[in-house]
Short mmCIF file of C-alpha atoms in Angstrom, two decimals:
data_model
loop_
_atom_site.label_atom_id
_atom_site.label_comp_id
_atom_site.label_asym_id
_atom_site.label_seq_id
_atom_site.Cartn_x
_atom_site.Cartn_y
_atom_site.Cartn_z
CA UNK C 28 -28.12 -84.60 169.78
CA UNK C 29 -31.56 -84.61 171.41
CA UNK C 30 -30.88 -81.26 173.12
CA UNK C 31 -29.43 -79.63 170.01
CA UNK C 32 -32.46 -77.49 169.21
CA UNK C 33 -32.42 -75.75 172.60
CA UNK C 34 -28.86 -74.45 172.11
CA UNK C 35 -29.77 -71.43 169.91
CA UNK C 36 -32.00 -70.31 172.81
CA UNK C 37 -29.84 -71.37 175.73
CA UNK C 38 -26.50 -69.97 174.49
CA UNK C 39 -27.67 -66.34 174.10
CA UNK C 40 -29.67 -66.58 177.35
CA UNK C 41 -26.62 -67.59 179.39
CA UNK C 42 -24.52 -65.01 177.54
CA UNK C 43 -27.00 -62.22 178.31
CA UNK C 44 -26.95 -63.03 182.03
CA UNK C 45 -23.15 -63.05 182.11
CA UNK C 46 -22.88 -59.77 180.18
CA UNK C 47 -25.17 -57.98 182.63
CA UNK C 48 -22.57 -58.44 185.37
CA UNK C 49 -19.68 -57.01 183.32
CA UNK C 50 -21.35 -53.97 181.79
CA UNK C 51 -18.34 -51.72 182.51
CA UNK C 52 -15.93 -53.84 180.46
CA UNK C 53 -16.89 -52.97 176.89
CA UNK C 54 -14.16 -54.91 175.07
CA UNK C 55 -14.84 -58.03 177.13
CA UNK C 56 -18.55 -57.72 176.33
CA UNK C 57 -17.75 -57.45 172.65
CA UNK C 58 -15.57 -60.55 172.67
CA UNK C 59 -18.03 -62.67 174.64
CA UNK C 60 -20.92 -61.54 172.44
CA UNK C 61 -19.13 -62.49 169.23
CA UNK C 62 -17.94 -65.88 170.51
CA UNK C 63 -21.39 -66.68 171.88
CA UNK C 64 -23.18 -65.70 168.66
CA UNK C 65 -20.67 -67.72 166.62
CA UNK C 66 -21.55 -70.72 168.79
CA UNK C 67 -25.26 -70.03 168.17
CA UNK C 68 -24.65 -69.91 164.40
CA UNK C 69 -22.66 -73.15 164.54
CA UNK C 70 -25.31 -74.99 166.55
CA UNK C 71 -28.07 -73.83 164.20
CA UNK C 72 -26.11 -75.00 161.14
CA UNK C 73 -25.64 -78.41 162.74
CA UNK C 74 -29.36 -78.43 163.48
CA UNK C 75 -30.20 -77.81 159.80
CA UNK C 76 -28.04 -80.77 158.83
CA UNK C 77 -29.66 -82.95 161.49
CA UNK C 78 -33.19 -82.08 160.35
CA UNK C 79 -32.29 -82.59 156.68
CA UNK C 80 -31.04 -86.10 157.43
CA UNK C 81 -33.40 -87.24 160.19
CA UNK C 82 -36.52 -85.07 159.93
CA UNK C 83 -38.26 -82.85 162.49
CA UNK C 84 -36.58 -82.68 165.91
CA UNK C 85 -38.43 -82.27 169.21
CA UNK C 86 -37.55 -81.99 172.88
CA UNK C 87 -39.93 -82.29 175.83
CA UNK C 88 -38.80 -79.92 178.58
CA UNK C 89 -38.88 -81.54 182.01
CA UNK C 90 -39.57 -84.90 180.30
CA UNK C 91 -43.30 -84.08 180.17
CA UNK C 92 -44.47 -85.65 176.94
CA UNK C 93 -46.69 -83.87 174.43
CA UNK C 94 -49.34 -82.59 174.61
CA UNK C 95 -49.06 -82.09 178.38
CA UNK C 96 -45.62 -80.53 178.69
CA UNK C 97 -43.76 -77.68 177.00
CA UNK C 98 -42.38 -78.89 173.70
CA UNK C 99 -39.72 -77.33 171.50
CA UNK C 100 -40.04 -78.29 167.85
CA UNK C 101 -37.55 -77.60 165.08
CA UNK C 102 -38.55 -78.36 161.51
CA UNK C 103 -36.65 -77.08 158.49
CA UNK C 104 -38.52 -73.76 158.43
CA UNK C 105 -37.71 -73.10 162.07
CA UNK C 106 -34.05 -74.10 161.65
CA UNK C 107 -33.57 -71.91 158.56
CA UNK C 108 -35.03 -68.88 160.34
CA UNK C 109 -32.99 -69.49 163.50
CA UNK C 110 -29.80 -69.77 161.44
CA UNK C 111 -30.56 -66.61 159.45
CA UNK C 112 -31.39 -64.72 162.65
CA UNK C 113 -28.13 -65.77 164.29
CA UNK C 114 -26.00 -64.82 161.26
CA UNK C 115 -27.62 -61.39 160.98
CA UNK C 116 -27.12 -60.77 164.70
CA UNK C 117 -23.44 -61.71 164.40
CA UNK C 118 -22.88 -59.25 161.53
CA UNK C 119 -24.78 -56.49 163.38
CA UNK C 120 -22.57 -57.02 166.43
CA UNK C 121 -19.41 -56.43 164.37
CA UNK C 122 -21.04 -53.36 162.79
CA UNK C 123 -21.98 -52.05 166.25
CA UNK C 124 -18.37 -51.94 167.44
CA UNK C 125 -17.74 -48.85 165.29
CA UNK C 126 -21.26 -47.50 165.10
CA UNK C 127 -23.45 -47.80 168.18
CA UNK C 128 -21.30 -45.63 170.47
CA UNK C 129 -19.74 -46.18 173.89
CA UNK C 130 -22.64 -44.57 175.75
CA UNK C 131 -25.08 -47.19 174.49
CA UNK C 132 -22.55 -50.00 174.94
CA UNK C 133 -22.19 -49.13 178.63
CA UNK C 134 -25.94 -49.28 179.16
CA UNK C 135 -26.39 -52.99 178.49
CA UNK C 136 -26.55 -52.89 174.68
CA UNK C 137 -24.90 -56.28 174.22
CA UNK C 138 -26.92 -58.24 176.81
CA UNK C 139 -30.15 -56.77 175.41
CA UNK C 140 -29.18 -57.89 171.89
CA UNK C 141 -28.66 -61.40 173.28
CA UNK C 142 -32.06 -61.32 175.00
CA UNK C 143 -33.57 -60.25 171.68
CA UNK C 144 -31.92 -63.27 170.07
CA UNK C 145 -33.43 -65.48 172.79
CA UNK C 146 -36.92 -64.17 172.05
CA UNK C 147 -36.68 -64.46 168.27
CA UNK C 148 -35.09 -67.92 168.23
CA UNK C 149 -37.51 -69.12 170.90
CA UNK C 150 -40.53 -67.91 168.92
CA UNK C 151 -39.28 -69.80 165.86
CA UNK C 152 -38.70 -72.99 167.88
CA UNK C 153 -41.56 -73.34 170.36
CA UNK C 154 -44.26 -75.93 169.79
CA UNK C 155 -46.65 -74.40 172.32
CA UNK C 156 -48.92 -71.47 171.44
CA UNK C 157 -48.73 -69.91 174.92
CA UNK C 158 -44.94 -70.10 174.92
CA UNK C 159 -45.02 -68.36 171.55
CA UNK C 160 -46.57 -65.47 173.49
CA UNK C 161 -43.84 -65.76 176.16
CA UNK C 162 -41.03 -65.57 173.60
CA UNK C 163 -42.83 -62.71 171.87
CA UNK C 164 -42.70 -60.81 175.16
CA UNK C 165 -38.99 -61.54 175.66
CA UNK C 166 -38.38 -60.21 172.16
CA UNK C 167 -40.59 -57.15 172.67
CA UNK C 168 -39.14 -56.20 176.06
CA UNK C 169 -35.67 -56.31 174.53
CA UNK C 170 -36.84 -54.20 171.61
CA UNK C 171 -38.32 -51.61 174.01
CA UNK C 172 -34.90 -51.09 175.57
CA UNK C 173 -33.05 -51.02 172.24
CA UNK C 174 -35.55 -48.52 170.84
CA UNK C 175 -35.04 -45.95 173.61
CA UNK C 176 -31.36 -46.65 174.32
CA UNK C 177 -29.66 -43.31 173.83
CA UNK C 178 -32.58 -41.27 175.14
CA UNK C 179 -33.08 -38.88 172.22
CA UNK C 180 -36.40 -37.05 171.97
CA UNK C 181 -37.43 -38.94 168.83
CA UNK C 182 -36.60 -42.31 170.37
CA UNK C 183 -38.62 -41.60 173.51
CA UNK C 184 -41.62 -40.30 171.53
CA UNK C 185 -41.69 -43.30 169.21
CA UNK C 186 -40.92 -45.64 172.10
CA UNK C 187 -44.12 -44.64 173.89
CA UNK C 188 -46.17 -45.34 170.75
CA UNK C 189 -44.38 -48.62 170.10
CA UNK C 190 -44.88 -49.86 173.66
CA UNK C 191 -48.55 -48.84 173.70
CA UNK C 192 -49.29 -50.68 170.45
CA UNK C 193 -47.51 -53.83 171.56
CA UNK C 194 -49.09 -53.86 175.04
CA UNK C 195 -52.52 -53.79 173.38
CA UNK C 196 -51.58 -56.49 170.88
CA UNK C 197 -50.08 -58.68 173.62
CA UNK C 198 -53.27 -58.40 175.68
CA UNK C 199 -55.28 -59.40 172.62
CA UNK C 200 -52.86 -62.30 172.06
CA UNK C 201 -53.51 -63.67 175.54
CA UNK C 202 -57.28 -63.29 175.10
CA UNK C 203 -57.15 -65.14 171.76
CA UNK C 204 -55.09 -67.97 173.24
CA UNK C 205 -57.60 -68.21 176.11
CA UNK C 206 -60.48 -68.48 173.62
CA UNK C 207 -58.61 -71.20 171.73
CA UNK C 208 -57.92 -73.13 174.95
CA UNK C 209 -61.56 -72.85 176.06
CA UNK C 210 -62.67 -74.45 172.79
CA UNK C 211 -60.00 -77.14 172.40
CA UNK C 212 -58.53 -77.67 175.87
CA UNK C 213 -54.90 -77.69 174.73
CA UNK C 214 -52.03 -75.32 173.99
CA UNK C 215 -49.72 -77.71 172.15
CA UNK C 216 -49.65 -76.68 168.49
CA UNK C 217 -49.69 -80.20 167.10
CA UNK C 218 -52.53 -81.20 169.42
CA UNK C 219 -54.47 -78.06 168.47
CA UNK C 220 -54.18 -79.02 164.81
CA UNK C 221 -55.31 -82.59 165.51
CA UNK C 222 -58.35 -81.48 167.51
CA UNK C 223 -59.37 -78.89 164.92
CA UNK C 224 -59.28 -81.70 162.33
CA UNK C 225 -61.77 -83.65 164.43
CA UNK C 226 -64.25 -80.77 164.78
CA UNK C 227 -63.62 -79.55 161.20
CA UNK C 228 -63.09 -75.85 162.09
CA UNK C 229 -66.53 -74.58 163.13
CA UNK C 230 -67.46 -70.89 163.14
CA UNK C 231 -65.92 -70.14 166.55
CA UNK C 232 -62.53 -71.34 165.33
CA UNK C 233 -62.80 -69.21 162.21
CA UNK C 234 -63.43 -66.21 164.48
CA UNK C 235 -60.35 -67.18 166.51
CA UNK C 236 -58.37 -67.44 163.26
CA UNK C 237 -59.31 -63.84 162.44
CA UNK C 238 -58.28 -62.73 165.94
CA UNK C 239 -54.88 -64.38 165.44
CA UNK C 240 -54.58 -62.57 162.12
CA UNK C 241 -55.21 -59.26 163.90
CA UNK C 242 -52.67 -60.04 166.63
CA UNK C 243 -49.91 -61.25 164.34
CA UNK C 244 -50.79 -58.72 161.65
CA UNK C 245 -50.24 -55.93 164.18
CA UNK C 246 -46.85 -57.36 165.12
CA UNK C 247 -45.92 -58.22 161.53
CA UNK C 248 -47.07 -54.91 159.94
CA UNK C 249 -49.95 -56.21 157.84
CA UNK C 250 -52.39 -53.65 156.38
CA UNK C 251 -53.98 -51.65 158.00
CA UNK C 252 -52.05 -52.42 161.18
CA UNK C 253 -48.62 -51.19 160.03
CA UNK C 254 -49.30 -47.56 161.05
CA UNK C 255 -46.86 -47.75 163.97
CA UNK C 256 -43.91 -49.17 162.04
CA UNK C 257 -42.47 -46.29 159.93
CA UNK C 258 -42.08 -43.92 162.88
CA UNK C 259 -40.94 -46.49 165.44
CA UNK C 260 -38.33 -48.06 163.16
CA UNK C 261 -37.05 -44.66 162.06
CA UNK C 262 -35.97 -43.62 165.56
CA UNK C 263 -33.12 -46.01 166.54
CA UNK C 264 -29.58 -46.05 165.04
CA UNK C 265 -28.65 -48.24 162.05
CA UNK C 266 -27.57 -51.44 163.89
CA UNK C 267 -30.79 -51.54 165.94
CA UNK C 268 -32.84 -50.66 162.86
CA UNK C 269 -31.20 -53.55 160.99
CA UNK C 270 -32.19 -55.97 163.76
CA UNK C 271 -35.73 -54.61 163.89
CA UNK C 272 -36.22 -54.56 160.12
CA UNK C 273 -34.74 -58.00 159.56
CA UNK C 274 -36.17 -59.88 162.54
CA UNK C 275 -39.14 -58.43 164.42
CA UNK C 276 -41.77 -58.27 161.67
CA UNK C 277 -40.59 -61.69 160.47
CA UNK C 278 -41.67 -63.25 163.77
CA UNK C 279 -45.17 -61.93 163.11
CA UNK C 280 -45.07 -63.31 159.56
CA UNK C 281 -43.81 -66.67 160.83
CA UNK C 282 -46.65 -66.82 163.36
CA UNK C 283 -49.28 -66.22 160.66
CA UNK C 284 -47.57 -68.75 158.41
CA UNK C 285 -47.44 -71.38 161.15
CA UNK C 286 -50.97 -70.97 162.48
CA UNK C 287 -52.63 -70.64 159.07
CA UNK C 288 -50.95 -73.79 157.74
CA UNK C 289 -51.04 -75.89 160.91
CA UNK C 290 -54.31 -74.82 162.59
CA UNK C 291 -56.69 -73.13 160.16
CA UNK C 292 -56.19 -74.99 156.92
CA UNK C 293 -59.49 -76.89 156.81
CA UNK C 294 -61.69 -74.03 155.62
CA UNK C 295 -59.49 -71.63 153.66
CA UNK C 296 -62.27 -70.08 151.59
CA UNK C 297 -62.81 -67.31 154.18
CA UNK C 298 -59.71 -66.87 156.34
CA UNK C 299 -57.10 -67.22 153.62
CA UNK C 300 -59.10 -65.04 151.24
CA UNK C 301 -59.04 -62.26 153.84
CA UNK C 302 -55.30 -62.83 154.28
CA UNK C 303 -54.80 -62.54 150.52
CA UNK C 304 -56.77 -59.28 150.25
CA UNK C 305 -54.88 -57.74 153.18
CA UNK C 306 -51.57 -58.87 151.67
CA UNK C 307 -52.40 -57.12 148.37
CA UNK C 308 -53.36 -53.91 150.18
CA UNK C 309 -50.15 -54.13 152.23
CA UNK C 310 -48.10 -54.25 149.03
CA UNK C 311 -49.97 -51.31 147.50
CA UNK C 312 -49.68 -48.99 150.51
CA UNK C 313 -46.08 -50.03 151.10
CA UNK C 314 -45.25 -49.05 147.51
CA UNK C 315 -46.93 -45.66 147.96
CA UNK C 316 -44.73 -44.93 150.98
CA UNK C 317 -41.54 -46.22 149.33
CA UNK C 318 -41.85 -43.97 146.27
CA UNK C 319 -43.20 -40.93 148.13
CA UNK C 320 -40.28 -40.26 150.51
CA UNK C 321 -36.85 -38.74 149.93
CA UNK C 322 -35.51 -40.03 153.23
CA UNK C 323 -33.22 -43.05 152.82
CA UNK C 324 -34.37 -44.73 156.02
CA UNK C 325 -38.06 -44.23 155.28
CA UNK C 326 -37.68 -45.69 151.78
CA UNK C 327 -36.19 -48.95 153.06
CA UNK C 328 -38.64 -49.06 155.98
CA UNK C 329 -41.60 -48.98 153.61
CA UNK C 330 -39.96 -51.75 151.61
CA UNK C 331 -40.30 -53.89 154.76
CA UNK C 332 -44.07 -53.46 154.46
CA UNK C 333 -44.04 -54.41 150.78
CA UNK C 334 -42.17 -57.64 151.55
CA UNK C 335 -44.69 -58.54 154.27
CA UNK C 336 -47.45 -58.40 151.67
CA UNK C 337 -45.52 -60.44 149.10
CA UNK C 338 -44.71 -63.24 151.55
CA UNK C 339 -48.20 -63.47 153.02
CA UNK C 340 -49.88 -63.43 149.61
CA UNK C 341 -47.92 -66.57 148.77
CA UNK C 342 -49.10 -68.13 152.04
CA UNK C 343 -52.73 -67.20 151.32
CA UNK C 344 -52.80 -69.23 148.10
CA UNK C 345 -51.95 -72.50 149.94
CA UNK C 346 -50.16 -73.64 146.78
CA UNK C 347 -46.97 -75.76 147.14
CA UNK C 348 -44.93 -73.60 144.74
CA UNK C 349 -46.11 -70.34 146.30
CA UNK C 350 -45.52 -71.70 149.80
CA UNK C 351 -41.96 -72.70 148.95
CA UNK C 352 -41.47 -69.30 147.35
CA UNK C 353 -42.76 -67.56 150.48
CA UNK C 354 -40.30 -69.47 152.67
CA UNK C 355 -37.45 -68.68 150.27
CA UNK C 356 -38.45 -65.01 150.05
CA UNK C 357 -38.80 -64.75 153.83
CA UNK C 358 -35.17 -65.74 154.38
CA UNK C 359 -34.05 -63.56 151.46
CA UNK C 360 -35.83 -60.54 152.89
CA UNK C 361 -34.29 -60.99 156.33
CA UNK C 362 -30.79 -60.96 154.83
CA UNK C 363 -31.23 -58.17 152.29
CA UNK C 364 -33.13 -55.82 154.62
CA UNK C 365 -30.40 -56.10 157.24
CA UNK C 366 -27.77 -55.46 154.55
CA UNK C 367 -29.59 -52.41 153.17
CA UNK C 368 -30.15 -50.83 156.58
CA UNK C 369 -26.47 -51.26 157.43
CA UNK C 370 -25.40 -49.79 154.06
CA UNK C 371 -27.78 -46.86 154.54
CA UNK C 372 -26.24 -46.46 157.98
CA UNK C 373 -22.82 -46.05 156.34
CA UNK C 374 -24.24 -43.36 154.02
CA UNK C 375 -25.71 -41.51 157.00
CA UNK C 376 -22.43 -41.71 158.93
CA UNK C 377 -20.57 -40.19 155.98
CA UNK C 378 -23.05 -37.47 155.04
CA UNK C 379 -24.60 -36.69 158.42
CA UNK C 380 -28.11 -36.67 156.94
CA UNK C 381 -30.90 -39.00 155.86
CA UNK C 382 -32.24 -36.56 153.23
CA UNK C 383 -31.46 -37.69 149.69
CA UNK C 384 -31.65 -34.10 148.46
CA UNK C 385 -28.64 -33.25 150.66
CA UNK C 386 -26.57 -36.20 149.44
CA UNK C 387 -24.72 -36.87 146.20
CA UNK C 388 -21.46 -38.02 144.66
CA UNK C 389 -20.57 -40.74 147.18
CA UNK C 390 -19.50 -42.97 144.28
CA UNK C 391 -16.42 -40.77 143.71
CA UNK C 392 -14.86 -41.25 147.15
CA UNK C 393 -16.58 -44.46 148.16
CA UNK C 394 -17.02 -46.60 144.99
CA UNK C 395 -17.08 -49.83 146.99
CA UNK C 396 -20.08 -48.55 148.94
CA UNK C 397 -21.94 -47.49 145.80
CA UNK C 398 -21.60 -50.71 143.84
CA UNK C 399 -22.37 -52.87 146.86
CA UNK C 400 -25.55 -50.88 147.44
CA UNK C 401 -26.51 -51.32 143.78
CA UNK C 402 -26.18 -55.11 144.03
CA UNK C 403 -28.28 -55.12 147.21
CA UNK C 404 -30.88 -52.90 145.51
CA UNK C 405 -31.13 -55.24 142.52
CA UNK C 406 -31.53 -58.21 144.86
CA UNK C 407 -34.30 -56.45 146.78
CA UNK C 408 -36.15 -55.60 143.56
CA UNK C 409 -35.91 -59.17 142.26
CA UNK C 410 -33.53 -58.71 139.32
CA UNK C 411 -32.49 -62.19 138.07
CA UNK C 412 -30.56 -64.23 139.03
CA UNK C 413 -30.40 -62.66 142.49
CA UNK C 414 -32.32 -64.11 145.43
CA UNK C 415 -35.29 -61.74 145.30
CA UNK C 416 -36.14 -62.94 141.80
CA UNK C 417 -36.27 -66.63 142.72
CA UNK C 418 -38.66 -66.26 145.64
CA UNK C 419 -41.01 -63.99 143.70
CA UNK C 420 -40.93 -66.28 140.67
CA UNK C 421 -42.10 -69.23 142.76
CA UNK C 422 -44.83 -67.16 144.42
CA UNK C 423 -46.01 -65.95 141.01
CA UNK C 424 -46.01 -69.48 139.60
CA UNK C 425 -48.13 -70.71 142.49
CA UNK C 426 -50.43 -67.68 142.20
CA UNK C 427 -51.05 -68.30 138.50
CA UNK C 428 -51.76 -71.98 139.26
CA UNK C 429 -54.47 -70.88 141.69
CA UNK C 430 -55.74 -68.25 139.21
CA UNK C 431 -54.92 -65.47 141.67
CA UNK C 432 -54.15 -63.07 138.84
CA UNK C 433 -54.82 -59.82 140.71
CA UNK C 434 -52.31 -60.61 143.44
CA UNK C 435 -49.74 -61.80 140.91
CA UNK C 436 -50.17 -58.59 138.93
CA UNK C 437 -49.73 -56.45 142.05
CA UNK C 438 -46.53 -58.34 142.95
CA UNK C 439 -45.14 -57.81 139.44
CA UNK C 440 -45.98 -54.11 139.52
CA UNK C 441 -44.50 -53.77 143.01
CA UNK C 442 -41.16 -55.10 141.75
CA UNK C 443 -40.89 -52.12 139.39
CA UNK C 444 -41.82 -49.66 142.14
CA UNK C 445 -39.36 -51.25 144.58
CA UNK C 446 -36.65 -50.94 141.93
CA UNK C 447 -37.59 -47.28 141.37
CA UNK C 448 -37.46 -46.52 145.11
CA UNK C 449 -33.98 -47.98 145.68
CA UNK C 450 -32.52 -46.72 142.39
CA UNK C 451 -33.67 -43.26 143.53
CA UNK C 452 -31.28 -43.67 146.47
CA UNK C 453 -28.47 -44.75 144.14
CA UNK C 454 -28.96 -41.99 141.56
CA UNK C 455 -29.44 -39.14 144.04
CA UNK C 456 -27.36 -40.21 147.02
CA UNK C 457 -24.53 -42.27 145.58
CA UNK C 458 -24.31 -41.01 141.98
CA UNK C 459 -25.21 -37.35 141.50
CA UNK C 460 -23.03 -34.30 141.98
CA UNK C 461 -20.25 -34.62 144.62
CA UNK C 462 -20.71 -32.66 147.84
CA UNK C 463 -18.61 -31.85 150.89
CA UNK C 464 -19.19 -34.05 153.92
CA UNK C 465 -17.86 -33.85 157.46
CA UNK C 466 -18.83 -37.32 158.67
CA UNK C 467 -16.67 -40.26 159.69
CA UNK C 468 -13.26 -40.94 158.20
CA UNK C 469 -12.84 -43.12 155.13
CA UNK C 470 -11.25 -45.87 157.24
CA UNK C 471 -14.20 -45.86 159.65
CA UNK C 472 -16.65 -45.98 156.74
CA UNK C 473 -14.70 -48.82 155.12
CA UNK C 474 -14.99 -50.94 158.27
CA UNK C 475 -18.76 -50.42 158.41
CA UNK C 476 -19.04 -51.21 154.71
CA UNK C 477 -17.03 -54.42 155.06
CA UNK C 478 -19.40 -55.79 157.71
CA UNK C 479 -22.42 -54.81 155.61
CA UNK C 480 -20.89 -56.40 152.51
CA UNK C 481 -20.85 -59.77 154.26
CA UNK C 482 -24.65 -59.84 154.16
CA UNK C 483 -24.74 -58.64 150.56
CA UNK C 484 -22.34 -61.45 149.62
CA UNK C 485 -24.57 -63.90 151.50
CA UNK C 486 -27.60 -62.64 149.56
CA UNK C 487 -25.72 -63.09 146.25
CA UNK C 488 -24.72 -66.63 147.24
CA UNK C 489 -28.32 -67.28 148.26
CA UNK C 490 -29.44 -66.39 144.74
CA UNK C 491 -26.74 -68.16 142.75
CA UNK C 492 -26.83 -71.21 145.05
CA UNK C 493 -30.61 -71.54 144.96
CA UNK C 494 -30.50 -74.91 143.20
CA UNK C 495 -28.22 -76.40 145.86
CA UNK C 496 -30.34 -74.94 148.68
CA UNK C 497 -33.70 -75.89 147.19
CA UNK C 498 -33.96 -79.30 148.95
CA UNK C 499 -33.97 -77.45 152.27
CA UNK C 500 -36.76 -75.11 151.23
CA UNK C 501 -38.76 -77.92 149.67
CA UNK C 502 -38.50 -79.79 152.97
CA UNK C 503 -39.71 -76.69 154.85
CA UNK C 504 -42.65 -76.20 152.47
CA UNK C 505 -43.63 -79.89 152.66
CA UNK C 506 -44.29 -79.59 156.39
CA UNK C 507 -46.39 -76.48 155.85
CA UNK C 508 -48.47 -78.14 153.14
CA UNK C 509 -48.88 -81.41 155.07
CA UNK C 510 -49.49 -80.68 158.79
CA UNK C 511 -49.53 -84.41 159.57
CA UNK C 512 -45.74 -84.45 159.24
CA UNK C 513 -45.53 -81.93 162.10
CA UNK C 514 -48.26 -83.63 164.17
CA UNK C 515 -46.72 -87.10 163.89
CA UNK C 516 -43.25 -85.82 164.82
CA UNK C 517 -44.53 -84.05 167.96
CA UNK C 518 -47.18 -86.47 169.20
CA UNK C 519 -45.28 -89.53 167.93
CA UNK C 520 -48.42 -91.43 167.00
#
């Protein structure tokens, strides 16, 4: 069992290499991809059970003990995110069979998705700050290919912008890591936390904390660094958009969450206050975008930005309830965003447009699509007892405990605006007056809906089963609130 936590990284890596040699055999690629991702899901579920029973799991690669070697660390937060990532990828693969198109499938779509899974799962699992950068780059290089795969004018234009932004942020990431190493002489996350405790976070480390916030805020779409996201995420097709919207920004959020609870928790009066202010502004500007557009993709894309603000505001309070709520809401948002992007993809396939003003009446011919979308919309907005409500409730409870009334008020107001933005899609695109469409057949649309509905069902279970799942999220939040649990597990002191 000691090597269990490397399997969600190793399985997709081996799969990606194999798939690159059989790119001409589409059906074989599909089968191998599904079996491999199922194995990744299974291993991550076993890992959750192992961590729940025995605590944080670590592995020293090459038998070099911490803090000198490369360490992989899987606590409950990491395991939950790896499992959610793997499940979403599996559903997107099934959706892609009838959606992505043979041209993209022939040009290494499936191996690139597996490489993306390697990068995301690796980022969630690494215990070394430099290897976090390495896995970021694996993830980003995969996303570059997925973004431009298909070669449309819009994809290439947005791809250039996306690559430019991420090259700059990656360079800044390396510079920040170098500054941190020059001050502390270590790259192991647990050892960094221990050494910062000794020096009590002087001014230079606070400056480094702000640099990390810039780096991860740029990758995670925190205000004002989200400018690249709406255009870049709009360009690719629905399956790729679902992967991007559900996974990529969440790696940036996870990185802020991990560093600001493990490294920079000694002097939160400055760094976490800045994080809280930026989170509030992120929510506000995300809401403005979500209610302003009549494009179904743009509306859900701006809801990604709103969720970033909600999660990070909970982190900024450093309150146990809010922290647990942020972890819960993070997983919820990964699931529901993927589901909504896939459902919107079905609407686009049927109607041939993303403009709400050109849609209408889908409920008549596709009632199963309409009601599924409504459930997903209610979950996104936080209507009780669905999963969005539970995470926000815990964040609000923690915010009120810390007397962070402004942020709590903004989150409450944002819930109404999120509901308005997604109900606008339902009333104008799914309800409304019926129109003639020349898109995919009803059978084709039903297949795409069925795969999307799996994630909606998972989100519903996530809400109704919150009480049963709470021990897992409490365990994840405990490690974030008490860094010594992480340090002792890694350094084994």
